[in-house]
């Protein structure tokens, strides 16, 4: 894992354009925020938006996130860099369509939450051109969706993981790193499978548990009473459950094995904690809660996130 | 369940003193915030702080939360209202000590997160004087602790549940309601057991799951890597796990049956969701995630909390 220095404070005026023409496929929260950040930093010339929904693209134009809507074909003919900011499940079709259109110098990357499957999809769809694709994952998000949720500050002080292929050129990797750094992010490179295992734990499991819990409360016969008595703890614990069902379905299926394995570990830990409650084991319960509290406080003090 | 109108905006100058001498047993986040709010509103004359730790009481004095430290005996001799803001497990001993000292007109209440056990403890300890005790639970908190965490705004727009005993006088109930309303809270009255069951679901289960998850991540052999890749979703999902181990141990033990029953429901829901993942059932997974997302968004739009 390689950490690069965080440097988002360089003045836009002094900063060079990194990407002449950027094409963003999927101008929602993730793609729209990338476009907004790079425009704010003066790091892009022209931004094209590609997507299935005309209304979304019009809105992205209206918000100033993109200069124009384009087809994937038009984007491939003009763009120096293409970012796929779509649910993981939509990537095979897009990469297959893109493969014959891709010009030799164009760099392609993605923002998907799983990386091993994306890597496999890229090899299968792009073949000889796979070296032009660098898998990436900005670890940032929000429970809000669509171009209206785009935020030029979304990636500031956040981590972006790149899981480069052996075929990627050093020049492309350096450029993509610079692009994310200009958004204020910290770039880390690691192996795709190690990424998926770690993210199963700290991202996919929390979303899964928050969603399971939220659905269980909502399905209770007295859910109105329960929800009326829910406070700020409930609010924070369940916030991620409001996220996009399509996106998270794709993530859970794409990272199925690691997710189920981690859930197994969590269930074993849950069983141990429940046993303390059943046994009225105050000391055991206290020790478990203290380990959790100390770990969370330590993380909070180190992460810069809380 | 009875809702009263929210009215915290009355100017302090025009508002009468509701409690001549208030004694707060346990001047931490919960007790300290109550004292701070009532002082800010001009609703109390003198505030006494009772506690085991001299340093905490001195700090509470220094912060202006209380006028003076007092023993429980001194508090009982002077106070018009005594608020027990201590972990549920500490209440039996305090109420037993208080029972013979309690003057006839003094109103006693608590801020414990479980209510049926507190009610039983009050009957056992106070006997004939149980009618002077009104069990209460302000649904507000924070992962921070101690007098430095006290915040006069903690109860603003929050719900306070009272679970009155049949022996409580209408006058006392009206006074206690006014006291909480002056802190900006909305007061709800309900049955103690119904409270405990609802809170097991929307407060105790989330805390239990967040703590189990946090401990499981921290215990992993690659926990450093995991935590370096944790983002804002992880931050919010685990925030409550940083809370006081003592307080939550007592809550889990006091509400053991309802907690274990709710955890059983959550595990059944988890098993159903996991089966969708195992089966690669994208539709089932999507439908479950959509139910959760819609429920959470609806709650967020209604609760005033997000």
XYZ file of C-alpha atoms in Angstrom:
612
model
C 0.000 0.000 0.000
C 1.514 3.304 -1.083
C 0.389 6.589 0.405
C 0.917 9.832 -1.471
C 0.960 13.216 0.118
C -2.307 15.016 0.318
C -2.244 18.258 -1.623
C -5.523 19.814 -2.628
C -4.709 23.370 -1.785
C -2.722 24.284 -4.901
C -4.392 27.336 -6.450
C -6.455 26.494 -9.538
C -4.931 29.292 -11.600
C -1.403 27.919 -11.272
C -2.466 24.322 -11.978
C -2.167 22.815 -15.446
C -4.988 21.120 -17.316
C -4.451 17.394 -16.800
C -7.172 16.081 -19.110
C -8.138 17.861 -22.323
C -11.448 16.090 -22.818
C -12.956 14.065 -19.969
C -15.935 11.778 -20.519
C -17.959 10.733 -17.491
C -20.220 7.732 -17.993
C -22.905 8.035 -15.324
C -23.216 11.617 -14.118
C -24.599 10.887 -10.661
C -23.126 11.502 -7.213
C -19.758 9.859 -7.950
C -19.216 10.893 -11.574
C -20.770 14.323 -11.094
C -18.605 15.051 -8.043
C -15.448 14.083 -9.944
C -16.408 16.396 -12.824
C -17.248 19.211 -10.407
C -13.959 18.850 -8.505
C -11.795 18.775 -11.646
C -13.599 21.769 -13.151
C -13.240 23.701 -9.920
C -9.510 22.942 -9.970
C -9.093 23.902 -13.618
C -7.825 20.399 -14.282
C -10.042 19.585 -17.300
C -10.746 21.247 -20.614
C -14.083 19.924 -21.796
C -16.366 17.458 -19.958
C -18.748 15.126 -21.797
C -21.539 13.276 -19.995
C -22.738 9.857 -21.128
C -25.823 8.164 -19.749
C -29.081 6.381 -20.472
C -31.352 9.085 -19.097
C -31.656 12.285 -21.141
C -33.162 14.111 -18.161
C -30.198 13.321 -15.939
C -27.754 14.562 -18.583
C -29.784 17.747 -19.090
C -29.755 18.318 -15.348
C -25.978 17.737 -15.231
C -25.593 20.307 -18.019
C -27.828 22.734 -16.178
C -25.789 22.320 -13.003
C -22.591 22.976 -14.960
C -21.136 19.543 -14.219
C -20.692 18.699 -17.925
C -20.365 20.773 -21.079
C -22.464 18.477 -23.242
C -24.210 15.117 -23.396
C -22.623 12.564 -25.706
C -23.090 8.983 -26.874
C -20.454 6.443 -25.864
C -19.253 6.497 -29.471
C -18.842 10.289 -29.458
C -17.110 10.124 -26.087
C -14.669 7.473 -27.331
C -13.859 9.594 -30.397
C -13.115 12.730 -28.361
C -12.094 11.872 -24.811
C -8.578 11.644 -23.428
C -9.924 10.028 -20.285
C -13.144 8.071 -19.752
C -14.441 7.455 -16.229
C -17.084 4.776 -15.698
C -19.154 5.888 -12.718
C -21.926 3.332 -13.049
C -23.079 0.387 -10.922
C -20.654 -2.534 -11.171
C -23.322 -4.623 -12.897
C -23.526 -2.174 -15.813
C -19.809 -2.307 -16.616
C -19.542 -5.421 -18.823
C -21.974 -4.043 -21.431
C -20.326 -0.612 -21.437
C -16.800 -1.981 -21.748
C -17.856 -4.321 -24.560
C -19.416 -1.433 -26.451
C -16.373 0.715 -25.767
C -13.710 -1.838 -26.820
C -13.802 -1.400 -30.621
C -14.241 2.390 -30.311
C -11.308 3.049 -27.979
C -8.466 5.159 -29.399
C -4.928 4.075 -28.415
C -4.085 7.032 -26.166
C -7.351 7.159 -24.193
C -7.144 6.205 -20.523
C -10.184 4.459 -19.039
C -10.894 4.044 -15.341
C -13.859 3.268 -13.127
C -15.200 4.137 -9.696
C -16.735 0.797 -8.785
C -16.807 -0.449 -5.197
C -15.420 -3.891 -6.065
C -12.251 -4.414 -8.028
C -11.489 -8.070 -8.780
C -14.671 -8.547 -10.824
C -14.096 -5.256 -12.683
C -10.569 -6.371 -13.521
C -11.873 -9.668 -14.943
C -14.564 -7.840 -16.894
C -11.980 -5.437 -18.315
C -9.744 -8.265 -19.537
C -12.702 -10.071 -21.108
C -14.175 -6.992 -22.801
C -11.065 -5.039 -23.772
C -8.659 -7.878 -24.640
C -5.471 -6.359 -26.062
C -6.599 -2.906 -24.948
C -6.940 -3.886 -21.270
C -3.719 -2.039 -20.503
C -5.597 1.230 -21.131
C -7.928 0.480 -18.198
C -6.904 1.219 -14.599
C -9.442 -0.035 -12.041
C -10.148 2.510 -9.292
C -12.334 3.024 -6.246
C -12.849 6.390 -4.571
C -13.873 5.589 -0.984
C -16.396 8.356 -0.660
C -20.105 8.566 -1.061
C -23.341 9.654 0.420
C -26.832 8.278 0.796
C -27.951 10.853 -1.774
C -27.946 10.090 -5.491
C -28.069 11.796 -8.888
C -26.403 14.892 -10.349
C -27.989 17.179 -7.774
C -25.996 15.355 -5.098
C -22.693 16.100 -6.870
C -20.221 17.918 -4.645
C -16.821 19.275 -5.669
C -15.596 18.553 -2.130
C -16.698 14.908 -1.968
C -13.203 13.469 -2.444
C -11.331 15.937 -0.284
C -9.243 14.067 2.295
C -10.759 10.797 1.127
C -8.879 7.686 -0.015
C -8.928 6.514 -3.627
C -7.723 2.961 -4.197
C -6.199 2.042 -7.560
C -5.676 -1.639 -8.367
C -3.532 -1.333 -11.518
C -3.130 -4.129 -14.034
C 0.398 -5.301 -14.925
C -0.328 -4.000 -18.440
C -0.943 -0.389 -17.298
C 1.718 2.125 -18.279
C 3.589 4.114 -15.651
C 2.525 7.302 -17.466
C -1.180 6.446 -17.208
C -0.884 5.489 -13.543
C 0.891 8.754 -12.769
C -1.752 10.762 -14.637
C -4.687 9.064 -12.926
C -3.014 9.561 -9.558
C -2.617 13.276 -10.303
C -6.257 13.538 -11.368
C -7.509 12.138 -8.068
C -5.016 14.169 -6.063
C -6.310 17.312 -7.722
C -9.726 16.388 -6.276
C -8.088 16.464 -2.845
C -7.886 12.682 -2.467
C -5.116 10.458 -1.136
C -4.225 7.748 -3.655
C -3.391 4.223 -2.534
C -2.468 1.298 -4.785
C -3.133 -2.289 -3.832
C -4.066 -5.727 -5.114
C -7.667 -6.085 -6.325
C -8.503 -9.084 -4.150
C -6.988 -7.543 -1.026
C -9.118 -4.474 -1.740
C -12.286 -6.547 -2.049
C -11.664 -8.427 1.197
C -10.947 -5.265 3.185
C -13.926 -3.424 1.706
C -16.230 -6.377 2.370
C -15.421 -5.795 6.025
C -15.493 -2.029 6.438
C -18.003 -1.048 3.758
C -20.164 -3.913 2.508
C -20.915 -5.570 5.857
C -22.012 -2.280 7.521
C -24.317 -1.528 4.600
C -25.734 -5.042 4.686
C -26.359 -4.946 8.446
C -27.821 -1.438 8.393
C -30.219 -2.461 5.613
C -31.232 -5.708 7.318
C -31.894 -3.836 10.557
C -33.803 -1.027 8.858
C -36.033 -3.459 7.001
C -36.662 -5.459 10.166
C -37.761 -2.357 12.095
C -39.946 -1.143 9.224
C -41.642 -4.552 8.946
C -42.573 -4.734 12.646
C -46.263 -4.420 13.470
C -45.497 -1.489 15.796
C -43.017 0.179 13.476
C -44.681 3.606 13.819
C -44.121 3.639 17.565
C -40.582 2.373 17.190
C -39.664 4.986 14.624
C -41.206 7.763 16.707
C -38.827 6.814 19.538
C -35.731 6.498 17.340
C -32.984 8.994 18.088
C -29.621 10.126 16.798
C -27.972 6.722 17.351
C -30.573 5.114 15.090
C -30.117 7.937 12.586
C -26.380 7.411 12.214
C -26.474 3.615 12.363
C -29.050 3.417 9.556
C -27.957 6.349 7.379
C -26.225 4.186 4.768
C -29.350 2.008 4.378
C -30.890 4.870 2.372
C -28.330 4.344 -0.410
C -29.030 3.167 -3.962
C -30.535 -0.381 -4.018
C -29.213 -1.006 -7.555
C -25.672 -0.039 -6.704
C -25.553 -2.076 -3.516
C -27.199 -5.136 -5.057
C -24.410 -5.167 -7.642
C -21.717 -4.711 -5.003
C -23.052 -7.526 -2.818
C -23.300 -9.928 -5.766
C -19.913 -8.921 -7.168
C -18.199 -9.476 -3.820
C -20.371 -12.356 -2.689
C -17.708 -14.662 -1.296
C -15.859 -12.077 0.772
C -19.155 -10.623 2.016
C -20.523 -13.985 3.166
C -17.219 -14.870 4.781
C -17.126 -11.600 6.739
C -20.773 -11.925 7.728
C -19.869 -15.345 9.119
C -17.200 -13.742 11.317
C -19.622 -11.046 12.473
C -22.262 -13.657 13.349
C -19.714 -15.586 15.415
C -18.817 -12.387 17.286
C -22.518 -11.640 17.755
C -23.082 -15.096 19.200
C -20.290 -14.568 21.754
C -21.702 -11.195 22.807
C -25.231 -12.580 23.038
C -23.976 -15.391 25.248
C -22.698 -12.794 27.739
C -26.173 -11.255 27.838
C -27.883 -14.645 28.229
C -25.497 -15.578 31.040
C -25.862 -12.211 32.756
C -22.064 -11.997 32.438
C -21.572 -8.306 33.247
C -17.784 -8.512 33.204
C -17.644 -10.243 29.824
C -20.161 -7.803 28.404
C -18.261 -4.824 29.770
C -14.951 -6.100 28.396
C -16.414 -6.641 24.940
C -18.019 -3.175 24.940
C -14.802 -1.595 26.148
C -12.755 -3.207 23.387
C -15.255 -1.890 20.846
C -15.352 1.605 22.374
C -11.562 1.925 22.593
C -11.117 0.697 19.013
C -13.724 3.152 17.731
C -12.303 6.081 19.676
C -8.803 5.279 18.426
C -10.012 5.041 14.830
C -11.916 8.313 15.216
C -8.839 10.106 16.472
C -6.701 8.791 13.607
C -8.992 8.762 10.585
C -9.639 12.459 10.226
C -13.253 11.451 9.647
C -14.800 12.035 13.049
C -48.760 7.858 23.577
C -49.395 11.540 24.186
C -47.508 14.224 22.310
C -47.235 17.729 23.673
C -46.485 20.757 21.623
C -42.861 21.661 21.269
C -42.108 25.070 22.698
C -38.544 25.907 23.555
C -38.484 29.411 22.207
C -40.090 31.208 25.133
C -37.669 33.923 26.285
C -35.856 33.044 29.500
C -36.588 36.396 31.139
C -40.341 35.924 30.958
C -40.197 32.288 32.160
C -40.820 31.381 35.773
C -38.480 29.323 37.929
C -39.926 25.810 37.916
C -37.606 24.194 40.452
C -36.189 26.098 43.411
C -33.416 23.658 44.239
C -32.493 20.947 41.745
C -30.160 18.092 42.657
C -28.499 16.180 39.843
C -27.032 12.813 40.810
C -24.389 12.082 38.182
C -23.230 15.259 36.491
C -22.107 13.739 33.195
C -23.415 14.204 29.680
C -27.064 13.562 30.544
C -27.306 15.201 33.982
C -24.962 18.027 33.078
C -26.910 18.840 29.913
C -30.183 18.953 31.854
C -28.641 21.335 34.404
C -27.161 23.488 31.630
C -30.446 23.689 29.735
C -32.525 24.584 32.800
C -30.026 27.229 33.923
C -29.932 28.736 30.452
C -33.740 28.910 30.513
C -33.840 30.440 33.979
C -35.955 27.508 35.101
C -33.970 26.588 38.239
C -32.845 28.466 41.325
C -29.930 26.539 42.757
C -28.345 23.367 41.333
C -26.582 20.791 43.525
C -24.370 18.082 42.071
C -24.045 14.658 43.695
C -21.479 12.078 42.637
C -18.746 9.682 43.670
C -15.906 11.508 41.972
C -14.788 14.780 43.554
C -12.924 15.750 40.391
C -16.020 15.411 38.228
C -18.040 17.582 40.619
C -15.296 20.205 40.728
C -15.211 20.235 36.945
C -19.017 20.577 36.829
C -18.725 23.538 39.219
C -15.985 25.070 37.106
C -18.107 24.732 33.985
C -21.014 26.428 35.774
C -23.263 23.379 35.474
C -23.861 23.191 39.235
C -23.625 25.707 42.075
C -22.148 23.280 44.578
C -21.286 19.672 45.249
C -23.441 17.928 47.847
C -23.844 14.558 49.499
C -27.022 12.631 48.793
C -28.127 13.479 52.332
C -27.613 17.212 51.800
C -29.371 16.996 48.438
C -32.357 15.243 49.981
C -32.559 17.893 52.688
C -32.559 20.800 50.238
C -33.798 19.730 46.811
C -37.289 20.168 45.383
C -36.413 17.853 42.522
C -33.788 15.114 42.344
C -32.736 13.717 38.973
C -30.839 10.428 38.886
C -28.594 10.583 35.823
C -26.540 7.494 36.551
C -26.168 4.086 34.869
C -29.220 1.919 35.486
C -27.152 -0.503 37.530
C -26.314 2.198 40.095
C -29.935 3.098 40.824
C -30.929 0.482 43.428
C -28.206 1.562 45.873
C -28.946 5.264 45.383
C -32.708 4.868 45.797
C -32.215 2.754 48.928
C -29.986 5.395 50.434
C -32.400 8.111 49.407
C -35.585 6.473 50.718
C -35.349 7.401 54.435
C -34.012 10.896 53.623
C -36.697 11.898 51.140
C -38.905 14.839 52.202
C -42.615 14.524 51.273
C -42.736 17.251 48.634
C -39.574 16.282 46.729
C -40.052 14.912 43.230
C -37.558 12.280 42.068
C -37.018 11.193 38.485
C -34.369 9.431 36.451
C -32.903 9.452 32.960
C -32.243 5.734 32.564
C -32.525 4.040 29.196
C -34.699 1.196 30.497
C -37.884 1.756 32.435
C -39.497 -1.457 33.686
C -36.515 -2.411 35.831
C -36.238 1.125 37.198
C -39.913 1.051 38.118
C -39.433 -2.245 40.002
C -36.362 -0.869 41.743
C -38.268 2.275 42.775
C -41.115 0.272 44.312
C -38.675 -1.960 46.173
C -36.472 0.861 47.469
C -38.985 3.631 48.093
C -42.007 1.616 49.240
C -44.698 4.077 50.399
C -42.763 6.943 48.836
C -42.712 5.397 45.337
C -45.401 7.871 44.251
C -42.771 10.614 44.464
C -40.736 8.910 41.740
C -41.587 9.377 38.053
C -39.475 7.195 35.729
C -38.213 9.075 32.679
C -35.984 8.611 29.644
C -34.669 11.462 27.519
C -33.926 9.949 24.102
C -30.799 11.937 23.466
C -27.160 11.285 23.920
C -23.784 11.292 22.357
C -20.741 9.063 22.248
C -19.000 11.621 24.470
C -19.129 11.417 28.246
C -18.532 13.491 31.384
C -19.383 17.068 32.393
C -17.302 18.524 29.559
C -19.707 16.889 27.111
C -22.709 18.671 28.697
C -24.668 20.718 26.172
C -27.624 22.995 26.939
C -29.032 22.122 23.496
C -28.857 18.327 23.863
C -32.604 17.897 24.450
C -33.840 20.425 21.918
C -36.351 18.774 19.587
C -35.672 15.422 21.240
C -38.245 13.067 22.735
C -38.455 12.437 26.478
C -40.498 9.406 27.515
C -42.155 9.366 30.936
C -43.548 6.070 32.231
C -45.511 7.328 35.260
C -46.555 5.093 38.131
C -50.258 4.966 39.087
C -49.201 6.539 42.409
C -47.730 9.684 40.791
C -49.681 12.902 41.351
C -51.034 14.907 38.435
C -49.189 17.945 39.816
C -45.824 16.175 39.783
C -46.379 14.821 36.288
C -47.283 18.277 35.002
C -44.215 19.814 36.648
C -41.815 17.229 35.249
C -43.335 17.642 31.794
C -42.800 21.405 32.014
C -39.201 20.907 33.136
C -38.364 18.806 30.077
C -40.292 21.085 27.758
C -38.228 24.021 29.000
C -35.187 22.079 27.769
C -36.797 22.076 24.333
C -37.937 18.450 24.462
C -41.181 16.821 23.380
C -42.699 14.779 26.232
C -44.397 11.446 25.580
C -45.967 9.184 28.211
C -46.238 5.445 27.774
C -46.170 2.105 29.540
C -42.762 1.051 30.885
C -42.719 -2.328 29.178
C -43.833 -0.928 25.820
C -41.003 1.592 26.160
C -38.458 -1.131 26.838
C -39.561 -3.238 23.870
C -39.517 -0.298 21.437
C -36.158 0.929 22.711
C -34.665 -2.565 22.512
C -35.373 -2.327 18.799
C -34.368 1.218 17.857
C -31.655 1.906 20.422
C -30.241 -1.188 22.114
C -29.983 -3.461 19.050
C -28.139 -0.818 16.965
C -25.686 -0.241 19.794
C -25.165 -3.979 20.229
C -24.599 -4.582 16.505
C -22.318 -1.570 16.081
C -20.200 -2.749 19.021
C -20.049 -6.356 17.813
C -19.024 -5.190 14.352
C -16.436 -2.736 15.670
C -14.845 -5.356 17.896
C -14.796 -7.890 15.061
C -12.986 -5.467 12.731
C -10.519 -4.443 15.421
C -9.717 -8.084 16.227
C -8.937 -9.015 12.600
C -5.273 -9.757 11.809
C -5.331 -7.093 9.054
C -7.287 -4.545 11.062
C -4.822 -1.737 10.267
C -5.433 -2.088 6.535
C -9.180 -2.353 7.047
C -9.357 0.736 9.188
C -7.201 2.718 6.732
C -9.816 1.996 4.054
C -12.854 2.771 6.221
C -14.910 5.750 5.090
C -17.853 7.847 6.158
C -20.307 4.929 6.076
C -18.155 3.052 8.580
C -17.830 6.236 10.641
C -21.579 6.716 11.014
C -22.441 3.031 11.421
C -19.939 2.605 14.263
C -20.228 6.004 15.980
C -22.390 4.716 18.844
C -19.900 1.927 19.591
C -17.651 4.563 21.197
C -20.228 5.103 23.975
C -19.783 4.313 27.672
C -19.204 0.552 28.254
C -20.569 0.798 31.822
C -23.805 2.465 30.783
C -24.465 0.093 27.914
C -23.586 -3.033 29.919
C -26.258 -1.999 32.414
C -28.809 -1.280 29.688
C -28.240 -4.620 27.957
C -28.551 -6.557 31.215
C -31.566 -4.566 32.404
C -33.423 -5.133 29.131
C -32.046 -8.586 28.464
C -35.231 -10.349 27.358
C -36.414 -7.699 24.909
C -32.880 -7.298 23.535
C -32.406 -11.024 22.908
C -35.857 -11.289 21.370
C -35.176 -8.407 18.965
C -31.739 -9.765 18.106
C -33.490 -13.020 17.199
C -35.705 -11.135 14.745
C -32.728 -9.323 13.248
C -30.825 -12.597 12.815
C -33.800 -14.117 10.999
C -33.922 -11.089 8.670
C -30.156 -11.364 8.178
C -30.479 -15.031 7.255
C -33.109 -14.180 4.596
C -30.932 -11.450 3.097
C -27.847 -13.698 3.136
C -29.808 -16.405 1.327
C -30.460 -13.944 -1.536
C -26.704 -13.350 -1.782
C -25.897 -17.079 -1.653
C -28.498 -17.789 -4.353
C -27.337 -14.901 -6.534
C -30.959 -13.689 -6.306
C -30.533 -10.146 -7.630
C -34.240 -9.399 -7.634
C -34.773 -10.543 -4.051
C -31.692 -8.632 -2.931
C -32.812 -5.489 -4.744
C -36.317 -5.694 -3.268
C -34.964 -6.072 0.259
C -32.534 -3.171 -0.208
C -35.285 -1.025 -1.702
C -37.634 -1.667 1.233
C -34.837 -0.663 3.603
C -33.892 2.434 1.584
C -37.479 3.660 1.259
C -38.148 3.115 4.965
C -34.994 4.985 5.922
C -35.672 7.880 3.562
C -39.244 8.157 4.846
C -38.063 8.152 8.459
C -35.410 10.744 7.645
C -37.968 13.050 6.095
C -40.300 12.729 9.070
C -38.043 12.566 12.104
C -36.499 16.016 11.957
C -33.226 14.220 12.738
C -31.670 13.936 9.311
